[in-house]
Every structure is written in C-alpha cells, then in structure tokens.
Coordinates of C-alpha atoms in Angstrom, one line a residue:
X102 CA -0.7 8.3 23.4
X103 CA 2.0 8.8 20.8
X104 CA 4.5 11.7 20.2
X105 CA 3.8 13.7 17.3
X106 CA 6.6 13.0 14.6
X107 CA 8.2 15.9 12.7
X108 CA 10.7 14.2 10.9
X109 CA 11.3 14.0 7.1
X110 CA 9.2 11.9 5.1
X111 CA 10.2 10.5 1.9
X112 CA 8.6 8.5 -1.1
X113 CA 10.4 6.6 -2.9
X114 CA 9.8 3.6 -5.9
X115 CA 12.1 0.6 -5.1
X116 CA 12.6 -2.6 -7.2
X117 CA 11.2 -5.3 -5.1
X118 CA 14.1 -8.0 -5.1
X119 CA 17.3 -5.6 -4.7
X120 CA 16.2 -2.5 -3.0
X121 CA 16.9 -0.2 -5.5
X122 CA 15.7 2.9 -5.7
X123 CA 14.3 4.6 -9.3
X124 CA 13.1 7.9 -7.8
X125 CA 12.1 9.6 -4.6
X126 CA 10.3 12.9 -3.6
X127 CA 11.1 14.9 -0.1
X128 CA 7.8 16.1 1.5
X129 CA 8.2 19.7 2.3
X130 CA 4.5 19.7 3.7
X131 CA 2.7 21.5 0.9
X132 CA -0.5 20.1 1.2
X133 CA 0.3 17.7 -1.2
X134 CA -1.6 14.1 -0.7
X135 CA -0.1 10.4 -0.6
X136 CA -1.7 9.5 -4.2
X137 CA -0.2 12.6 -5.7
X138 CA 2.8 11.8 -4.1
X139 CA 2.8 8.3 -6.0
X140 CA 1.5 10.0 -9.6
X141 CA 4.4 11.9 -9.7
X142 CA 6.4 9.3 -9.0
X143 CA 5.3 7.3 -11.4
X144 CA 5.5 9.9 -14.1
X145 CA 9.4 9.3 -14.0
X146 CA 8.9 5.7 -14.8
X147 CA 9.6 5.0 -18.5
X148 CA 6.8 4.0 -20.2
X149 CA 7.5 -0.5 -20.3
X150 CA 4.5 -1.6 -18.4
X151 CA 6.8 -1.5 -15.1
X152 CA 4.0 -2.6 -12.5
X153 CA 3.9 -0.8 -9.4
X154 CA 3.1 -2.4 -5.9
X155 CA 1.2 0.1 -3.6
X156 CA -0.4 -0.4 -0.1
X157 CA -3.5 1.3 0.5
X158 CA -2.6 4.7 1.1
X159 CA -2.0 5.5 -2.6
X160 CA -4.2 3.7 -5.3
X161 CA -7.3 5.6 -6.5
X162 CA -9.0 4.3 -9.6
X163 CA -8.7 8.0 -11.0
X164 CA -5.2 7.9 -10.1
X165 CA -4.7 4.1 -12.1
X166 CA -6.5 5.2 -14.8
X167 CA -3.6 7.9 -15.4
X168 CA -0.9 5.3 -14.7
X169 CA -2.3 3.1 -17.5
X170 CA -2.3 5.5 -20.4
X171 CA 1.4 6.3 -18.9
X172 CA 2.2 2.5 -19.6
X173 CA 2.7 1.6 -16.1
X174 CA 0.8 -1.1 -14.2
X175 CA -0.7 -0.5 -10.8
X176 CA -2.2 -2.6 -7.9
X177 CA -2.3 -2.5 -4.1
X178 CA -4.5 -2.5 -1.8
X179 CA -7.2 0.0 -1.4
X180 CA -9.5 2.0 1.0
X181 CA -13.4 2.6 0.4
X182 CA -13.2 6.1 0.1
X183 CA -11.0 6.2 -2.8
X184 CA -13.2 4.2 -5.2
X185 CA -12.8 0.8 -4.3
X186 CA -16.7 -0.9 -5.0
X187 CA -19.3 -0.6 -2.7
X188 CA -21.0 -3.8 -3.6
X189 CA -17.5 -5.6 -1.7
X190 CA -16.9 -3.3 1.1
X191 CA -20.0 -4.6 2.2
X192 CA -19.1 -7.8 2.8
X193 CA -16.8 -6.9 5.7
X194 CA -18.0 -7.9 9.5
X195 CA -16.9 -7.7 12.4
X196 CA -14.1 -11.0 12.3
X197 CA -16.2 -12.6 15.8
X198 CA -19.2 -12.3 13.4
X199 CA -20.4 -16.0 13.0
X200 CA -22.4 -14.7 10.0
X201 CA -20.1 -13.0 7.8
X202 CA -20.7 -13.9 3.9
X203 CA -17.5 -15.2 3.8
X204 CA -15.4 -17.7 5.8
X205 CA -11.8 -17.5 6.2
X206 CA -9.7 -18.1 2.7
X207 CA -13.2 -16.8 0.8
X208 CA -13.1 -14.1 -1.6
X209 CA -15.2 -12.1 -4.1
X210 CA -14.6 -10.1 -7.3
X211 CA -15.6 -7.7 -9.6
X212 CA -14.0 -6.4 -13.1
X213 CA -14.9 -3.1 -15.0
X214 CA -13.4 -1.9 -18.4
X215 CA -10.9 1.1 -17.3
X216 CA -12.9 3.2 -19.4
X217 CA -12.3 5.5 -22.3
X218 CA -11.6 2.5 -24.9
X219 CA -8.7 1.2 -22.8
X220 CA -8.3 -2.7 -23.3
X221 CA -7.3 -3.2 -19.9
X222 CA -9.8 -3.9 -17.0
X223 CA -10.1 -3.1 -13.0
X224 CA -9.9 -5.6 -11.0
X225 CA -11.5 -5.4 -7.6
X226 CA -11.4 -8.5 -4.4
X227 CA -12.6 -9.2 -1.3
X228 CA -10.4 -11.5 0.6
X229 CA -10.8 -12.8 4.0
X230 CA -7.5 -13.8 5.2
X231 CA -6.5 -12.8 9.1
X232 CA -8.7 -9.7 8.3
X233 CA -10.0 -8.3 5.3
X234 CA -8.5 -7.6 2.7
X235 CA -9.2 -5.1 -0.1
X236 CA -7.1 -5.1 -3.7
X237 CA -6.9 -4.0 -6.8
X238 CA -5.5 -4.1 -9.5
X239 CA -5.3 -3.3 -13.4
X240 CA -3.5 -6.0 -15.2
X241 CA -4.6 -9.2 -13.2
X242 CA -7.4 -11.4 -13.6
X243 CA -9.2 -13.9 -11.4
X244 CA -7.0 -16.8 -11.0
X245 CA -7.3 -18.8 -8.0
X246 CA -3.6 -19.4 -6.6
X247 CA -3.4 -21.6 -3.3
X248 CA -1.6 -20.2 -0.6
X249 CA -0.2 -21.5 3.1
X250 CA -0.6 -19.8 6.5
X251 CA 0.6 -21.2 9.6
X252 CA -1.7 -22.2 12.4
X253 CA -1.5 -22.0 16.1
X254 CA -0.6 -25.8 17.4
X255 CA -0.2 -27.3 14.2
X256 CA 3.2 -28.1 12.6
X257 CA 1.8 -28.0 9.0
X258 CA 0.4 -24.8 6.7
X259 CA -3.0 -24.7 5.9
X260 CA -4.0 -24.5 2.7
X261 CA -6.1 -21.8 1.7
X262 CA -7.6 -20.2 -1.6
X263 CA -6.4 -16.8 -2.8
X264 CA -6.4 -14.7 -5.9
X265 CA -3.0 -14.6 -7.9
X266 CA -2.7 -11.0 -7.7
X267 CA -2.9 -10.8 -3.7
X268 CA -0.3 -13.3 -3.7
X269 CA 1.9 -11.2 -6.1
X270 CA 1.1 -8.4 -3.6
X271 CA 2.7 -10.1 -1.1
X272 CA 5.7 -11.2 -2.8
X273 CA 6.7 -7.9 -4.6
X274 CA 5.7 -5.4 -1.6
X275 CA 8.8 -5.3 0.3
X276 CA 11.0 -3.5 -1.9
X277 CA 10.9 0.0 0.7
X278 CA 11.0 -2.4 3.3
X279 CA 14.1 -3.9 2.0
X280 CA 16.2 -1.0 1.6
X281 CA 15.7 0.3 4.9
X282 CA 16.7 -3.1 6.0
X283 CA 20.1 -3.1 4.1
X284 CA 20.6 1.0 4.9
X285 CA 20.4 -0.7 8.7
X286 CA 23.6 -2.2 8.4
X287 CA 27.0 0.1 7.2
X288 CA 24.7 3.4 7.2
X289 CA 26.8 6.8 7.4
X290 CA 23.9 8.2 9.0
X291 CA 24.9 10.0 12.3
X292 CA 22.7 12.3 14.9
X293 CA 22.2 15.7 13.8
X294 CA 19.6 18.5 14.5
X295 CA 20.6 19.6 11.1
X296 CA 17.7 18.1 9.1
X297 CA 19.7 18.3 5.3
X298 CA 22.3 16.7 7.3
X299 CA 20.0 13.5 8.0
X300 CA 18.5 14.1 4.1
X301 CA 22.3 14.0 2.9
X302 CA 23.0 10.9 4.8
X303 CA 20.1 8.9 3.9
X304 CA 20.8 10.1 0.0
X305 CA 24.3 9.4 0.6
X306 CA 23.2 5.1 1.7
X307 CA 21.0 5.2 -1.4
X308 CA 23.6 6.4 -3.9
X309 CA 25.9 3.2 -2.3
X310 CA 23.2 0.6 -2.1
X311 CA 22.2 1.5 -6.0
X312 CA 25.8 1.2 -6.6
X313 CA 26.4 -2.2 -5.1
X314 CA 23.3 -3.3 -7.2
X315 CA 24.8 -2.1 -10.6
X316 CA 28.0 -3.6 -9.4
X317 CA 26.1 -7.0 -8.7
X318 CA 24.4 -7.2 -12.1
X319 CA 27.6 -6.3 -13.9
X320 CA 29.6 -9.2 -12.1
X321 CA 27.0 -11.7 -12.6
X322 CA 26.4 -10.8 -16.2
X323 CA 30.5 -10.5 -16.9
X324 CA 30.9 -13.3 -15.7
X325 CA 34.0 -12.0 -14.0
X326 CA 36.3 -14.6 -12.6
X327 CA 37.4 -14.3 -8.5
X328 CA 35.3 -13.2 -5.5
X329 CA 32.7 -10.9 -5.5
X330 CA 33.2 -8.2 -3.2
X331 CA 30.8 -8.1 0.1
X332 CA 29.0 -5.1 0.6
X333 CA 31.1 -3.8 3.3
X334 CA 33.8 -4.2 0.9
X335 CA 32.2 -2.4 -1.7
X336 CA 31.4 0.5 0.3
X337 CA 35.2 0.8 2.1
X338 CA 36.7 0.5 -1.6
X339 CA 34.0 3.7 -2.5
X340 CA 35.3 5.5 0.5
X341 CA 39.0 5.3 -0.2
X342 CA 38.4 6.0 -3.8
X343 CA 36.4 9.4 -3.0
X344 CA 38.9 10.2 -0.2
X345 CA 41.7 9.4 -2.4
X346 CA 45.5 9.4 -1.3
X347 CA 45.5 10.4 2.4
X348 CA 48.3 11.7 4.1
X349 CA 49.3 12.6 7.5
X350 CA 49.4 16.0 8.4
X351 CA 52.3 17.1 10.5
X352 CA 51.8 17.4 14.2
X353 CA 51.6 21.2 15.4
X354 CA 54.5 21.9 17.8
X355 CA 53.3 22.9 21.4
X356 CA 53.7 27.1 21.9
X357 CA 55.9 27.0 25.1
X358 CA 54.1 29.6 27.7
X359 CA 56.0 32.8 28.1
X360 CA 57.5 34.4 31.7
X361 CA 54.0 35.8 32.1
X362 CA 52.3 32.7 32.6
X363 CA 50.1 32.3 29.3
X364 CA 49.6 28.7 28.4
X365 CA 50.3 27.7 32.6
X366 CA 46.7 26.1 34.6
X367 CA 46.4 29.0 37.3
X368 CA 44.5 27.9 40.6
X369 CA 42.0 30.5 41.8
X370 CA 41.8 30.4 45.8

C-alpha cells in the first residue's frame, strides 16, 4: 500500500545532454490530462523541427499530428489506448510464454502517412527487449541499429537487433532525469509547509542550472583563457552578486533590568 502524494507536480521540456530546461507548466489539478500537458508545452517550442522524447504517458497520434504541422518532431513510447496499432499490441504474451511471435531482440513495424497531405509518416514498433516495448515515432524509419545488453554470468554484452529510433529513445530520454540529478547536489531547497515556498526553490535551482549552462556554452565557444568555474563556484559567485556588499550590523546592547526585577529569571516555588 502506498501513501497518496499531494505534492506539486510539474512538466517540464529539458534538453537531453545539459539539463536545461525550455519551459514548464505547474499542475493546479484542473482536470487537465498528461498529453495536454505536453501540447502545450510544445506550443512554446519554436518551430526548427526540435524533436521531442516522451515516455508513454503523453504521445497520442492525434496529439503528434498537431506537433508536426507545429514543426516539432515527436516520439516515445506509447500505450494501446491512445492509438498505438492494434495489429502490434497483439503480439504481446505473457514473457514465460514459450510461444510468443517474437523472441527476445525481435521486433515488428508498421508505417502510415500522417494524414492530411503531410510528407511525413508514423512510425509504429514492437520490440521485445526485457519486456515489451511499444514506440513511436514521426520522423524515423526502419533501420536496424545493433544494440548490447548485459547478461547474468557472462562478462560480455549480447548483441541484439533494435530499431534506430528505440535506441535514440534511450539515449535522449534522460534530460528530466538529469536535472533532478544535478538540482540533487547545491539545491536551495529547504522543508517548508508553504507549498510556493518549495515552487520558489525548485524555480530558484532551475534559473541557476540554466545559468551555468549558458555560462558553459559561452566559455567553450569564447574560447576564454583560465579555469572554468565548477558549478559550486558558479552558483556562490551568483549568490554574492545578488546579495551584493554585506555588512555587519552592529550588535544591540543588552537593556540592563530595572530595581523591579524585569529582565531577572524568577523561580516559582
């Protein structure tokens, strides 16, 4: 049995190598669903053909549809009920199931036209890894990419065959992950039963992990000569700049207590 969790969900787009975050949206519980949580989320996104990684409790092929005449990419994985093809789902057993149509490292796919005279095309895979895997995606194709899983006993990976965008899954899908790693360490967040308080902080560690990332790109790309500051560094010289010049207030003289006793410890017998 788990405790029920009240506290504050966020979604958020992340680049998947540094962390950063390009936009986020507080839940205020309005009835408002995970995939139109990620639609307007992607409406912020300028219109480059960024491609968005999403796990399976956001992509609909409605939903992608939208993102591709907004020039943005989309794949994730998927659930059956939000459109992903029948014809595949089907293939998933039960994994003891000696007869399942495909063995470990097997896949299927399917493509479909996006509809509507777009020139881009759905793609939909099966893929038996651990368990079952169910992707899709709109600006991959079929290519068959090898990948390497470690196996109980053995000091070397097996092999095993994959489709290119499930391995670009993979690859690109930690950029949430990653910055709740990095706001782990240095975080300004502090217990509270103020929830804006908690909101603040956690904005607060994103505004100084975006920051650091700026400050990374500029110093790589500068080319600027010396050390490049940790980012415990970073965020002390941020502090002292937003604090400014501090100085030491003058210690308050103690009130002497007066003939009547005010300011004396009186013992009660």
């Amino acid at each position: 049995h788990h405790k029920k969790y009240n506290g504050i969900r966020i979604y958020s787009i992340n680049e998947s190598t540094s962390g950063y975050t390009w936009s986020f949206i507080v839940d205020i519980k309005d009835g408002t669903s995970a995939p139109e949580f990620a639609m307007k989320l992607c409406e912020q996104l300028p219109g480059v053909w960024h491609r968005v990684y999403m796990d399976n409790a956001f992509p609909q092929v409605r939903n992608l549809e939208k993102m591709y005449d907004m020039k943005v990419y989309g794949a994730g994985t998927m659930r059956p009920h939000f459109g992903f093809p029948p014809e595949l789902h089907e293939l998933v057993r039960k994994l003891n199931d000696k007869n399942s149509p495909l063995d470990v490292g097997k896949y299927e796919w399917m493509m479909a036209p996006l509809g509507d005279d777009r020139e881009a095309s759905f793609l939909a895979v099966i893929w038996r890894d651990v368990g079952y895997v169910k992707f899709i995606s709109t600006f991959h194709s079929p290519k068959e990419v090898p990948i390497y899983r470690r196996q109980p006993g053995k000091s070397q990976k097996d092999e095993r065959s994959c489709i290119e965008g499930i391995k670009d899954y993979n690859q690109n899908m930690g950029g949430t992950d990653l910055l709740d790693a990095l706001r782990y360490h240095n975080s300004t967040q502090r217990k509270t039963v103020k929830w804006w308080h908690a909101l603040f902080f956690w904005i607060l560690d994103n505004a100084v992990l975006n920051a650091y990332t700026l400050y990374e790109c500029d110093f790589r790309d500068a080319r600027i000569s010396g050390k490049k500051l940790t980012r415990r560094q970073f965020i002390i010289k941020v502090a002292e700049v937003l604090l400014g010049h501090m100085q030491s207030k003058p210690s308050k003289k103690r009130r002497k207590s007066d003939e009547n006793g005010r300011g004396k410890l009186v013992i009660c017998r």
